[in-house]
C-alpha cells in the first residue's frame, strides 16, 4: 500500500504546466509563488462530491478534468489568468488505474491553460475532490458581478443547457441519437472553461459571471449584484442542434435552468458591441446577445410578443 | 431549508479579520487580493475528514479551529505571514447550531492571526472540511525543509505527544486525572499554530517543518529533504507534565510518534543559538534543543549512553 507521500510523488508531482513563477512547488509545507507588482491575486475554490456533483462510477479522467474546469471557470469569469492549483482529494482507496486516469484528465487541462499544480493532500474518505485556483489579473481590471447598468446588453458564450441534458442522458432519463448524445455527454464530462474569452472581455464587459448553476439563476445573481433587472429573449438563447434534437420543445427550459455549462454570462454597453465581437473572435468563442439590462429588479422572459413566467429549478444542494 | 448562498451569507460572510488588502471578498466568482511587490505568495491546503482526522460527533467549534489551525501551521513552518483563507465544507445537512459553533471556532482563530475568510463553498456530502491558506513572505526569506547541514542543532517548539494522548483520552483508550486529561484534550482540539515563532525564525533557522504526523516522521522528512541525518537525545524531548502523568513510561514514545501537535521542528547553526533564544522569547514560545544534525542518513535516538531502535507508527491514511 502506498503512503500519502508516495502517492503524491507518483501521481501528482510535476502535473500540469512548468512555470517560472513557481519558486517552490509540491514537497514542502507550502508552495512559494511570485506575483507581479501591478497585478492582483485571484483566489477561488470549488468541490466535486460523489452523489452530488457526479454519479458513482463516473470516469476518473472526467472527474480530474471537471474538478479543475469548474475552478478555471471562476477565474475566467473574473477576466483573470489562471496560474497555480492546489488539489485536496478524499479517496476511499488508492487505486492505481483510477489515479492515473484522474491525473491524466487534470493534467491535460492544466497544461492547456499553463496551470501548475503546486500543492495538495490526499486523505482516505468518501470520494470528493476540492481544487483551489490562484490566478492574477492586472490591478483594477477584474470583471466583477456588480457593473451592469440599465440599457446595456446581456450576452452568453457558447451554448447553454447541453451539460444538463448530457447528465440526463448519463442517468438514463433522456434518449438521443448517438451523435447528439455523445456531444451532450462530452459537454457535461469535459466542460471547456472560457479563459481566453474572459481575458479578452477585460475593459469591454461591465459585469461577468460563469454559468454553473443555470443561466437563469446565474444571470439573476449578476443582476442582483448590479441592482438591475433584465429582459431575455427566449428565441435568442443559443441552443445547440444536439440539445434541440434531444430535448425538442423543452430545450429552452433546459437552457435556462440546466447547470454545469461553464459558459460566461456578461453585460456590456451598447456602444461596445463591436468590441464584444472582436473579443469573441480573438477567443474563438461564440457569443450571443440574449437580452437587455433594465432598471428595477428581476428577469423577464420574452417570447414573440408575450412575456413568459418561469420558476427555475436552479442547482442548489441545500434547497430541497 | 437554506440555500448555499443564504448559508454562506449567514454564517461565513465577514468571518475572521477585516483586511485592507482584500479588494473583493466573499460574493463574486473569486476573491481579489493585493500582494506587495517584494513578497512571495505562500499557498497551502489541508483537509479534515470525519472518521480519519476526527471522531464522529466531535465538537463543531474544535473542528472550525482545527481546520484552520492545521493550515496556519503550514504557513508558520514557512516563516510566513497568514492572510487569506478559503473554506470548502461538505456537510450532510445544514444544522444551525453546528454551523454557528463551527464558524465561532474558525472565526476566533482567524481573528487572532488577522486572517480574512475570502471565499469558499458548501456542498451536501459526508462531513469533511478543506481549508486553503494564502500568505506572504519577504522574497527569498521563506523557511524551507532542505537547509539543514551537518553540525547544526535540531529544535522543537512547545511540547510533543500531547495531542495524540488527548485523542486517546477522547477515544477512551487512556485514563488520566481530570486536570491532565483536560490539558491533553485541549491540545488535540485546539492546537495553537506557531506563527509568531515561524516568523521570528526567518534568517535564524536553516530548515523548518511543522509536526503534524509525529516528531519522528516529520523530523525524518526535514532530514531527507536536507540530505542529512540526526541524533536525537530522548531525555531532551519536551514532555508536558500532563503527558508524563497520563502515559508514564510510554510518554517518550508518544512524543516521538504522536501526531497533531502542530509544533515547529527546525534546525539552526550552533553560532545562532542566541538568536534562537531571542526568537523564542519574542514569540513567547518555548523552544527545546533536542539533537544535532549529522552527515549521512537516518535518525538515531540516544538514551543515556546507548542508542535506541525505534520504528515509528507515523500517521498516514494510506499505510495500513
Coordinates of C-alpha atoms in Angstrom, one line a residue:
Chain A
X1 CA 0.0 0.0 0.0
X2 CA 1.3 3.5 -0.9
X3 CA 1.8 6.2 1.7
X4 CA 0.3 9.6 1.0
X5 CA 3.8 10.9 0.3
X6 CA 4.5 8.2 -2.3
X7 CA 1.1 8.6 -3.8
X8 CA 1.6 12.4 -4.3
X9 CA 5.1 11.8 -5.7
X10 CA 3.9 9.2 -8.1
X11 CA 0.7 10.7 -9.5
X12 CA 0.8 14.5 -8.8
X13 CA 4.3 15.9 -8.6
X14 CA 5.0 17.9 -11.8
X15 CA 1.5 17.6 -13.0
X16 CA 0.3 20.4 -15.2
X17 CA 2.5 23.1 -16.7
X18 CA 6.0 24.1 -15.6
X19 CA 6.0 27.8 -14.6
X20 CA 8.9 30.1 -14.0
X21 CA 7.0 31.9 -11.2
X22 CA 6.9 28.8 -9.0
X23 CA 9.7 29.3 -6.6
X24 CA 8.8 26.1 -4.7
X25 CA 6.2 23.6 -5.7
X26 CA 4.9 20.3 -4.2
X27 CA 7.1 18.8 -1.4
X28 CA 7.5 21.4 1.4
X29 CA 4.9 22.7 3.9
X30 CA 3.6 25.2 1.4
X31 CA 4.2 26.5 -2.2
X32 CA 6.1 29.7 -2.9
X33 CA 5.0 31.8 -5.9
X34 CA 5.8 35.2 -7.5
X35 CA 3.1 37.8 -8.2
X36 CA 4.0 40.8 -10.3
X37 CA 3.6 44.2 -8.6
X38 CA 0.9 45.6 -10.8
X39 CA -1.3 42.6 -10.5
X40 CA -3.9 41.4 -8.0
X41 CA -4.2 37.9 -6.7
X42 CA -7.4 36.0 -7.6
X43 CA -8.4 33.1 -5.4
X44 CA -11.3 30.6 -5.7
X45 CA -12.2 27.1 -4.6
X46 CA -14.9 24.6 -5.6
X47 CA -15.5 21.0 -4.8
X48 CA -17.0 17.9 -6.6
X49 CA -18.7 15.4 -4.2
X50 CA -19.8 11.9 -5.3
X51 CA -23.5 11.6 -5.5
X52 CA -24.0 15.4 -5.6
X53 CA -21.8 16.7 -8.5
X54 CA -21.2 13.4 -10.2
X55 CA -22.6 9.9 -10.4
X56 CA -20.9 7.0 -8.6
X57 CA -18.6 5.3 -11.1
X58 CA -18.1 8.4 -13.2
X59 CA -14.9 8.2 -15.3
X60 CA -11.8 9.4 -13.3
X61 CA -10.4 11.3 -16.3
X62 CA -13.6 13.4 -16.5
X63 CA -13.5 14.0 -12.7
X64 CA -9.9 15.2 -12.9
X65 CA -10.9 17.5 -15.8
X66 CA -14.1 18.8 -14.2
X67 CA -12.6 19.4 -10.8
X68 CA -10.1 21.8 -12.4
X69 CA -12.5 23.2 -15.0
X70 CA -15.1 24.4 -12.5
X71 CA -12.4 26.4 -10.8
X72 CA -10.8 27.7 -14.0
X73 CA -14.3 28.9 -15.0
X74 CA -14.4 31.1 -11.9
X75 CA -11.0 32.6 -12.9
X76 CA -12.3 33.1 -16.4
X77 CA -15.4 34.9 -15.0
X78 CA -13.1 37.4 -13.3
X79 CA -11.2 38.1 -16.6
X80 CA -8.1 36.7 -14.9
X81 CA -5.2 34.5 -15.9
X82 CA -5.1 31.1 -14.2
X83 CA -1.7 30.1 -12.7
X84 CA -1.5 27.8 -9.7
X85 CA -3.7 25.0 -8.5
X86 CA -3.9 23.1 -5.2
X87 CA -5.7 19.7 -5.0
X88 CA -7.4 18.1 -2.0
X89 CA -8.5 14.5 -2.7
X90 CA -10.6 12.4 -0.4
X91 CA -10.4 8.8 -1.7
X92 CA -11.9 5.6 -0.3
X93 CA -8.8 3.7 -1.6
X94 CA -5.7 4.3 -3.6
X95 CA -6.5 2.6 -6.9
X96 CA -3.6 3.0 -9.4
X97 CA -5.8 2.9 -12.5
X98 CA -8.2 5.5 -11.1
X99 CA -5.4 7.8 -10.0
X100 CA -3.7 7.5 -13.4
X101 CA -6.8 8.5 -15.3
X102 CA -7.7 11.2 -12.8
X103 CA -4.2 12.8 -13.1
X104 CA -4.4 12.5 -16.9
X105 CA -7.7 14.4 -17.0
X106 CA -6.5 17.0 -14.6
X107 CA -3.0 17.3 -16.1
X108 CA -4.2 17.7 -19.7
X109 CA -6.5 20.6 -18.9
X110 CA -3.9 22.2 -16.6
X111 CA -1.2 22.1 -19.4
X112 CA -3.7 23.6 -21.9
X113 CA -4.1 26.6 -19.7
X114 CA -0.5 26.8 -18.4
X115 CA -1.6 25.9 -14.8
X116 CA 0.9 24.3 -12.4
X117 CA -0.2 22.0 -9.6
X118 CA 1.8 23.3 -6.6
X119 CA 0.3 21.5 -3.6
X120 CA -2.4 19.4 -2.1
X121 CA -3.2 16.5 0.1
X122 CA -4.8 13.1 -0.1
X123 CA -7.0 11.7 2.6
X124 CA -8.8 8.4 3.0
X125 CA -12.5 9.2 2.9
X126 CA -15.7 9.2 0.9
X127 CA -14.8 10.4 -2.7
X128 CA -14.7 14.1 -3.0
X129 CA -12.4 16.5 -4.9
X130 CA -11.6 20.0 -3.9
X131 CA -9.5 22.3 -6.0
X132 CA -8.2 25.8 -5.2
X133 CA -7.1 28.0 -8.1
X134 CA -4.9 31.1 -7.8
X135 CA -4.5 33.5 -10.7
X136 CA -3.7 37.1 -11.4
X137 CA -5.3 40.0 -13.0
X138 CA -4.0 43.5 -13.8
X139 CA -4.8 45.6 -10.8
X140 CA -8.3 47.1 -11.1
X141 CA -9.0 45.2 -14.3
X142 CA -11.1 42.2 -12.9
X143 CA -14.6 41.6 -14.2
X144 CA -17.0 41.7 -11.3
X145 CA -20.7 40.9 -11.0
X146 CA -21.8 44.3 -10.0
X147 CA -21.1 46.5 -13.0
X148 CA -24.2 46.0 -15.2
X149 CA -26.3 49.2 -15.9
X150 CA -29.7 49.7 -17.4
X151 CA -29.6 50.0 -21.2
X152 CA -26.6 47.7 -21.5
X153 CA -26.8 44.4 -23.4
X154 CA -26.7 40.9 -21.9
X155 CA -24.6 38.1 -23.6
X156 CA -23.8 34.4 -23.1
X157 CA -21.0 32.4 -24.6
X158 CA -21.2 29.1 -26.4
X159 CA -24.5 27.2 -25.9
X160 CA -26.5 26.6 -22.8
X161 CA -28.4 23.5 -21.5
X162 CA -26.1 21.0 -23.1
X163 CA -24.4 19.7 -19.9
X164 CA -27.7 19.3 -18.0
X165 CA -29.0 17.2 -21.0
X166 CA -25.8 15.3 -21.0
X167 CA -26.2 14.4 -17.3
X168 CA -29.8 13.3 -18.0
X169 CA -28.6 11.0 -20.8
X170 CA -26.0 9.5 -18.5
X171 CA -28.7 8.9 -15.9
X172 CA -30.9 7.2 -18.5
X173 CA -33.6 9.9 -18.1
X174 CA -33.3 11.0 -21.7
X175 CA -32.8 9.4 -25.1
X176 CA -31.0 10.9 -28.2
X177 CA -29.3 9.7 -31.4
X178 CA -25.7 8.6 -30.8
X179 CA -24.0 11.8 -32.3
X180 CA -26.2 14.2 -30.2
X181 CA -25.9 12.0 -27.1
X182 CA -22.1 11.9 -27.5
X183 CA -21.9 15.7 -27.9
X184 CA -24.1 16.4 -24.9
X185 CA -22.3 13.9 -22.6
X186 CA -18.9 15.5 -23.6
X187 CA -20.3 18.9 -22.7
X188 CA -21.1 17.5 -19.2
X189 CA -17.9 15.4 -18.7
X190 CA -15.4 17.8 -20.3
X191 CA -16.6 21.4 -20.0
X192 CA -14.2 24.0 -21.5
X193 CA -13.7 27.0 -19.2
X194 CA -13.7 30.2 -21.2
X195 CA -10.4 31.7 -20.1
X196 CA -9.5 33.3 -23.4
X197 CA -12.9 35.0 -23.6
X198 CA -12.8 36.2 -20.0
X199 CA -9.4 37.8 -20.6
X200 CA -10.5 39.3 -23.9
X201 CA -13.5 40.9 -22.2
X202 CA -11.4 42.9 -19.8
X203 CA -12.1 46.6 -20.5
X204 CA -15.2 45.5 -22.6
X205 CA -17.7 43.7 -20.3
X206 CA -19.2 45.7 -17.5
X207 CA -20.1 42.6 -15.4
X208 CA -19.5 38.9 -15.8
X209 CA -20.4 35.6 -14.1
X210 CA -19.9 31.9 -15.1
X211 CA -22.9 29.7 -15.7
X212 CA -22.5 26.9 -13.2
X213 CA -26.0 26.6 -11.7
X214 CA -28.0 27.5 -14.8
X215 CA -28.4 30.6 -16.9
X216 CA -31.5 31.9 -15.2
X217 CA -30.1 31.6 -11.7
X218 CA -26.6 32.9 -12.5
X219 CA -27.9 35.8 -14.6
X220 CA -30.2 36.7 -11.7
X221 CA -27.1 36.7 -9.4
X222 CA -25.3 39.1 -11.7
X223 CA -28.4 41.3 -11.9
X224 CA -28.9 41.3 -8.1
X225 CA -25.2 42.3 -7.5
X226 CA -25.6 45.1 -10.1
X227 CA -29.0 46.1 -8.6
X228 CA -30.7 45.8 -12.1
X229 CA -33.2 43.7 -13.9
X230 CA -33.2 42.3 -17.4
X231 CA -35.3 41.1 -20.3
X232 CA -34.1 38.0 -22.1
X233 CA -35.5 36.9 -25.5
X234 CA -36.2 33.2 -25.4
X235 CA -35.8 32.9 -29.1
X236 CA -32.3 34.3 -28.8
X237 CA -30.9 31.7 -26.4
X238 CA -28.0 29.8 -28.0
X239 CA -29.3 26.2 -28.2
X240 CA -27.0 23.5 -29.8
X241 CA -28.5 21.4 -32.5
X242 CA -27.9 18.4 -30.3
X243 CA -29.9 19.9 -27.4
X244 CA -32.8 20.7 -29.8
X245 CA -32.7 17.1 -31.1
X246 CA -32.6 15.6 -27.6
X247 CA -35.0 17.9 -25.8
X248 CA -37.3 19.2 -28.5
X249 CA -39.8 21.7 -27.1
X250 CA -38.1 21.5 -23.6
X251 CA -34.8 22.7 -25.0
X252 CA -35.3 26.4 -24.0
X253 CA -36.2 25.3 -20.5
X254 CA -33.1 23.2 -20.2
X255 CA -31.1 26.1 -21.5
X256 CA -32.5 28.4 -18.7
X257 CA -32.3 26.1 -15.8
X258 CA -29.6 23.5 -16.6
X259 CA -26.3 23.9 -14.8
X260 CA -22.7 22.8 -15.4
X261 CA -22.2 24.5 -18.8
X262 CA -19.4 26.8 -17.5
X263 CA -20.1 29.4 -20.2
X264 CA -19.8 33.1 -19.4
X265 CA -22.8 35.4 -19.0
X266 CA -21.8 39.1 -19.2
X267 CA -23.1 42.6 -19.8
X268 CA -21.6 45.3 -22.0
X269 CA -22.6 48.8 -23.1
X270 CA -24.4 49.0 -26.5
X271 CA -21.5 51.1 -27.9
X272 CA -19.1 48.2 -27.2
X273 CA -20.9 45.8 -29.4
X274 CA -18.0 45.8 -31.9
X275 CA -15.5 45.3 -29.1
X276 CA -17.5 42.3 -27.8
X277 CA -17.4 40.8 -31.3
X278 CA -13.7 41.3 -31.5
X279 CA -13.2 39.7 -28.1
X280 CA -15.3 36.7 -29.2
X281 CA -13.3 36.4 -32.4
X282 CA -9.9 36.7 -30.6
X283 CA -11.0 34.0 -28.1
X284 CA -12.5 31.8 -30.9
X285 CA -15.6 31.5 -28.8
X286 CA -19.2 32.1 -30.0
X287 CA -21.0 34.9 -28.1
X288 CA -24.8 35.5 -28.4
X289 CA -26.7 38.7 -27.4
X290 CA -29.6 37.4 -25.4
X291 CA -31.2 40.4 -23.8
X292 CA -31.1 43.9 -22.3
X293 CA -30.4 45.2 -18.8
X294 CA -33.3 47.2 -17.3
X295 CA -33.8 49.4 -14.3
X296 CA -35.6 47.6 -11.4
X297 CA -35.3 44.0 -10.4
X298 CA -36.0 40.6 -11.8
X299 CA -35.6 38.7 -15.0
X300 CA -38.4 38.9 -17.6
X301 CA -38.5 36.3 -20.4
X302 CA -39.8 37.5 -23.7
X303 CA -41.2 35.0 -26.3
X304 CA -42.6 36.5 -29.5
X305 CA -44.8 39.4 -28.3
X306 CA -45.5 37.9 -24.9
X307 CA -43.8 37.7 -21.5
X308 CA -43.3 34.2 -20.1
X309 CA -43.5 33.2 -16.5
X310 CA -40.7 30.9 -15.3
X311 CA -39.7 29.4 -12.0
X312 CA -36.2 28.0 -12.4
X313 CA -35.0 24.8 -10.7
X314 CA -31.5 26.1 -10.2
X315 CA -28.9 23.7 -8.8
X316 CA -28.6 24.2 -5.1
X317 CA -27.7 21.3 -2.7
X318 CA -29.3 22.8 0.3
X319 CA -32.6 23.7 -1.3
X320 CA -35.0 20.7 -1.4
Chain B
X1 CA -34.1 25.0 4.2
X2 CA -31.4 27.5 3.5
X3 CA -29.8 27.7 0.0
X4 CA -26.0 27.6 -0.2
X5 CA -25.9 31.3 -0.9
X6 CA -28.0 32.1 2.2
X7 CA -26.0 29.7 4.3
X8 CA -22.7 31.4 3.3
X9 CA -24.1 34.9 3.8
X10 CA -25.4 34.0 7.2
X11 CA -22.5 32.1 8.7
X12 CA -19.4 32.9 6.8
X13 CA -19.5 36.4 5.2
X14 CA -17.2 38.7 7.1
X15 CA -15.8 35.8 9.2
X16 CA -12.3 36.4 10.5
X17 CA -10.3 39.6 10.4
X18 CA -11.1 42.6 8.1
X19 CA -8.1 43.3 6.0
X20 CA -7.2 46.3 3.8
X21 CA -5.6 44.2 1.2
X22 CA -8.9 42.4 0.4
X23 CA -10.1 44.2 -2.8
X24 CA -13.1 41.8 -3.1
X25 CA -14.1 39.1 -0.6
X26 CA -16.9 36.6 -0.5
X27 CA -19.7 37.0 -3.0
X28 CA -18.2 37.1 -6.5
X29 CA -16.7 34.3 -8.6
X30 CA -13.4 34.7 -6.9
X31 CA -11.6 36.9 -4.4
X32 CA -9.3 39.8 -5.3
X33 CA -6.2 40.4 -3.1
X34 CA -3.2 42.6 -3.1
X35 CA 0.4 41.2 -2.7
X36 CA 3.2 43.6 -2.1
X37 CA 5.9 43.6 -4.8
X38 CA 8.8 42.4 -2.6
X39 CA 6.9 39.4 -1.2
X40 CA 6.3 35.9 -2.4
X41 CA 2.8 34.3 -2.2
X42 CA 2.6 31.2 0.1
X43 CA -0.2 28.7 -0.7
X44 CA -1.2 25.5 1.2
X45 CA -4.2 23.3 1.7
X46 CA -5.2 20.6 4.2
X47 CA -8.4 18.7 5.0
X48 CA -10.1 17.2 8.0
X49 CA -12.3 14.1 7.1
X50 CA -14.7 12.6 9.6
X51 CA -13.6 9.2 10.9
X52 CA -10.0 9.9 9.7
X53 CA -8.9 13.2 11.3
X54 CA -11.7 13.5 13.9
X55 CA -14.2 11.3 15.6
X56 CA -17.9 11.4 14.7
X57 CA -19.6 13.8 17.0
X58 CA -16.5 16.0 17.6
X59 CA -17.4 19.5 18.8
X60 CA -18.0 21.8 15.8
X61 CA -16.1 24.6 17.4
X62 CA -13.0 22.4 17.7
X63 CA -13.4 21.4 14.0
X64 CA -13.6 25.0 12.9
X65 CA -10.5 25.8 14.9
X66 CA -8.5 22.7 13.8
X67 CA -9.4 23.0 10.1
X68 CA -7.8 26.5 10.1
X69 CA -5.0 25.6 12.6
X70 CA -3.6 22.8 10.5
X71 CA -3.2 25.2 7.6
X72 CA -1.9 28.1 9.6
X73 CA 0.7 25.6 10.9
X74 CA 2.0 25.1 7.4
X75 CA 2.2 28.8 6.9
X76 CA 4.1 29.1 10.2
X77 CA 6.5 26.4 9.1
X78 CA 7.5 28.5 6.1
X79 CA 8.1 31.5 8.4
X80 CA 5.3 33.3 6.5
X81 CA 2.5 35.6 7.5
X82 CA -1.0 34.2 7.1
X83 CA -3.6 36.4 5.3
X84 CA -6.5 34.9 3.4
X85 CA -8.4 31.7 3.8
X86 CA -10.8 29.8 1.6
X87 CA -13.2 27.2 3.1
X88 CA -14.8 24.1 1.4
X89 CA -17.3 22.4 3.6
X90 CA -19.0 19.1 2.8
X91 CA -22.0 18.8 5.2
X92 CA -24.6 16.0 5.5
X93 CA -27.2 18.7 6.5
X94 CA -27.3 22.4 7.4
X95 CA -27.7 22.4 11.1
X96 CA -27.8 25.9 12.5
X97 CA -26.3 25.1 15.9
X98 CA -23.4 23.2 14.3
X99 CA -22.7 25.9 11.8
X100 CA -22.8 28.6 14.5
X101 CA -20.2 26.7 16.6
X102 CA -18.1 25.8 13.6
X103 CA -18.0 29.5 12.5
X104 CA -17.2 30.6 16.1
X105 CA -14.2 28.2 16.3
X106 CA -12.9 29.2 12.9
X107 CA -13.5 32.9 13.3
X108 CA -11.9 33.3 16.7
X109 CA -8.6 31.7 15.5
X110 CA -8.8 33.7 12.2
X111 CA -9.2 37.0 14.1
X112 CA -6.3 36.1 16.4
X113 CA -4.0 35.8 13.4
X114 CA -5.5 38.6 11.3
X115 CA -6.8 36.1 8.7
X116 CA -9.7 37.0 6.5
X117 CA -12.1 34.4 5.1
X118 CA -12.4 35.5 1.4
X119 CA -14.2 32.6 -0.3
X120 CA -15.4 29.0 -0.3
X121 CA -18.3 26.7 -1.0
X122 CA -20.7 24.4 0.9
X123 CA -21.8 21.1 -0.6
X124 CA -24.1 18.4 0.7
X125 CA -22.0 15.3 1.4
X126 CA -20.2 13.2 4.1
X127 CA -18.7 15.6 6.6
X128 CA -15.3 16.9 5.5
X129 CA -13.6 20.3 5.8
X130 CA -10.9 21.6 3.4
X131 CA -9.2 24.9 4.1
X132 CA -6.8 26.7 1.8
X133 CA -4.5 29.3 3.2
X134 CA -2.7 32.0 1.4
X135 CA 0.0 34.1 3.0
X136 CA 3.1 36.1 2.1
X137 CA 6.7 36.0 3.0
X138 CA 9.5 38.5 2.1
X139 CA 11.0 37.3 -1.2
X140 CA 13.8 34.7 -0.6
X141 CA 13.1 34.6 3.2
X142 CA 10.9 31.5 3.5
X143 CA 12.0 28.6 5.8
X144 CA 12.2 25.5 3.7
X145 CA 12.8 21.9 4.6
X146 CA 16.1 21.5 2.7
X147 CA 18.5 23.8 4.5
X148 CA 19.8 21.7 7.5
X149 CA 23.6 21.0 7.4
X150 CA 25.7 18.5 9.5
X151 CA 26.9 20.1 12.8
X152 CA 23.8 22.3 13.1
X153 CA 21.4 21.8 16.0
X154 CA 17.8 20.5 16.0
X155 CA 15.0 22.1 18.0
X156 CA 11.3 21.6 18.6
X157 CA 8.8 24.1 20.0
X158 CA 6.4 23.6 22.9
X159 CA 5.8 20.0 23.9
X160 CA 5.2 16.9 21.8
X161 CA 2.9 13.9 22.2
X162 CA 0.1 15.8 24.0
X163 CA -2.4 15.8 21.1
X164 CA -2.0 12.1 20.5
X165 CA -2.6 11.4 24.2
X166 CA -5.6 13.8 24.1
X167 CA -7.1 11.8 21.2
X168 CA -6.5 8.5 23.1
X169 CA -8.3 10.0 26.1
X170 CA -11.3 11.1 23.9
X171 CA -11.4 7.6 22.5
X172 CA -11.5 6.1 26.0
X173 CA -8.1 4.3 25.3
X174 CA -6.3 6.2 28.1
X175 CA -7.1 7.4 31.6
X176 CA -5.7 10.5 33.4
X177 CA -6.6 12.8 36.3
X178 CA -9.0 15.5 35.3
X179 CA -6.6 18.4 35.0
X180 CA -4.1 16.4 32.9
X181 CA -6.9 15.0 30.8
X182 CA -8.3 18.4 30.2
X183 CA -4.9 19.8 29.1
X184 CA -4.2 17.0 26.7
X185 CA -7.7 17.1 25.1
X186 CA -7.3 20.9 24.7
X187 CA -4.0 20.3 22.9
X188 CA -5.8 17.9 20.5
X189 CA -9.0 20.0 20.0
X190 CA -7.5 23.5 20.0
X191 CA -3.8 23.3 18.7
X192 CA -2.1 26.7 18.5
X193 CA -0.2 27.2 15.3
X194 CA 3.3 28.8 15.9
X195 CA 3.0 31.7 13.5
X196 CA 4.9 34.2 15.7
X197 CA 7.8 31.7 16.2
X198 CA 7.9 30.8 12.5
X199 CA 8.2 34.5 11.6
X200 CA 10.8 35.2 14.3
X201 CA 12.9 32.3 12.9
X202 CA 13.3 33.8 9.5
X203 CA 17.0 34.4 9.0
X204 CA 17.8 32.2 12.0
X205 CA 16.6 28.7 11.3
X206 CA 18.2 26.8 8.4
X207 CA 15.3 24.5 7.9
X208 CA 11.8 24.1 9.4
X209 CA 8.8 21.7 9.2
X210 CA 5.6 21.5 11.3
X211 CA 4.9 18.5 13.4
X212 CA 1.6 17.2 12.1
X213 CA 2.3 13.4 11.7
X214 CA 4.6 12.9 14.6
X215 CA 8.1 14.3 15.6
X216 CA 10.0 11.2 14.3
X217 CA 8.2 11.2 10.9
X218 CA 8.4 14.9 10.3
X219 CA 12.0 15.3 11.5
X220 CA 12.9 12.5 9.1
X221 CA 11.2 14.4 6.3
X222 CA 13.2 17.5 7.1
X223 CA 16.4 15.4 7.2
X224 CA 15.6 13.7 3.9
X225 CA 14.9 17.0 2.2
X226 CA 18.2 18.3 3.5
X227 CA 20.1 15.1 2.7
X228 CA 21.3 14.7 6.3
X229 CA 20.8 12.5 9.3
X230 CA 20.4 13.4 13.0
X231 CA 20.9 12.2 16.5
X232 CA 18.1 13.0 19.0
X233 CA 18.5 12.7 22.7
X234 CA 15.4 11.1 24.2
X235 CA 15.9 12.7 27.6
X236 CA 15.8 16.1 25.9
X237 CA 12.4 15.7 24.4
X238 CA 10.0 18.3 25.8
X239 CA 7.3 16.3 27.6
X240 CA 4.5 18.1 29.4
X241 CA 3.8 17.1 33.0
X242 CA 0.3 16.1 31.8
X243 CA 1.7 13.7 29.2
X244 CA 4.1 12.2 31.8
X245 CA 1.2 11.7 34.2
X246 CA -1.1 10.1 31.6
X247 CA 1.4 8.0 29.7
X248 CA 4.1 7.2 32.3
X249 CA 7.0 5.3 30.7
X250 CA 5.3 5.4 27.3
X251 CA 5.5 9.2 27.2
X252 CA 8.7 9.5 25.2
X253 CA 7.2 7.1 22.6
X254 CA 4.1 9.1 22.3
X255 CA 6.3 12.2 21.9
X256 CA 8.1 10.7 19.0
X257 CA 5.2 9.1 17.1
X258 CA 2.1 11.1 18.2
X259 CA 0.8 13.5 15.5
X260 CA -1.4 16.6 15.5
X261 CA 0.8 18.7 17.9
X262 CA 1.5 21.4 15.2
X263 CA 4.7 22.4 16.8
X264 CA 7.7 23.5 14.7
X265 CA 10.8 21.3 14.3
X266 CA 13.7 23.3 12.9
X267 CA 17.5 23.4 12.6
X268 CA 19.9 26.3 13.2
X269 CA 23.7 26.7 13.1
X270 CA 25.4 26.4 16.5
X271 CA 26.5 30.0 16.4
X272 CA 22.9 31.1 16.1
X273 CA 21.9 29.6 19.5
X274 CA 21.4 33.0 21.0
X275 CA 19.3 34.1 18.0
X276 CA 17.1 31.1 18.5
X277 CA 16.6 32.0 22.2
X278 CA 15.7 35.6 21.2
X279 CA 13.2 34.4 18.6
X280 CA 11.6 32.0 21.1
X281 CA 11.4 34.9 23.7
X282 CA 9.9 37.3 21.1
X283 CA 7.3 34.7 20.1
X284 CA 6.7 33.8 23.8
X285 CA 7.0 30.1 22.8
X286 CA 9.2 27.5 24.5
X287 CA 11.9 26.0 22.3
X288 CA 14.0 23.0 23.2
X289 CA 17.2 21.8 21.7
X290 CA 16.7 18.1 21.0
X291 CA 19.6 16.9 18.9
X292 CA 22.3 17.5 16.3
X293 CA 22.3 17.2 12.6
X294 CA 24.8 14.7 11.2
X295 CA 26.2 13.7 7.8
X296 CA 24.6 10.6 6.3
X297 CA 21.0 9.5 6.6
X298 CA 18.5 8.4 9.2
X299 CA 17.6 9.4 12.7
X300 CA 19.4 7.9 15.7
X301 CA 17.9 8.0 19.1
X302 CA 20.2 8.4 22.1
X303 CA 19.2 7.4 25.6
X304 CA 21.9 7.8 28.3
X305 CA 24.9 6.2 26.7
X306 CA 23.1 3.8 24.4
X307 CA 21.4 4.2 21.0
X308 CA 17.7 3.0 20.9
X309 CA 16.0 1.3 18.0
X310 CA 12.6 2.8 17.1
X311 CA 10.0 2.1 14.4
X312 CA 7.5 4.9 14.4
X313 CA 3.9 4.5 13.7
X314 CA 3.5 7.9 12.0
X315 CA 0.1 8.9 10.9
X316 CA -0.6 8.0 7.3
X317 CA -4.0 7.3 5.9
X318 CA -2.8 5.1 3.1
X319 CA -0.4 3.0 5.0
X320 CA -2.2 0.1 6.8

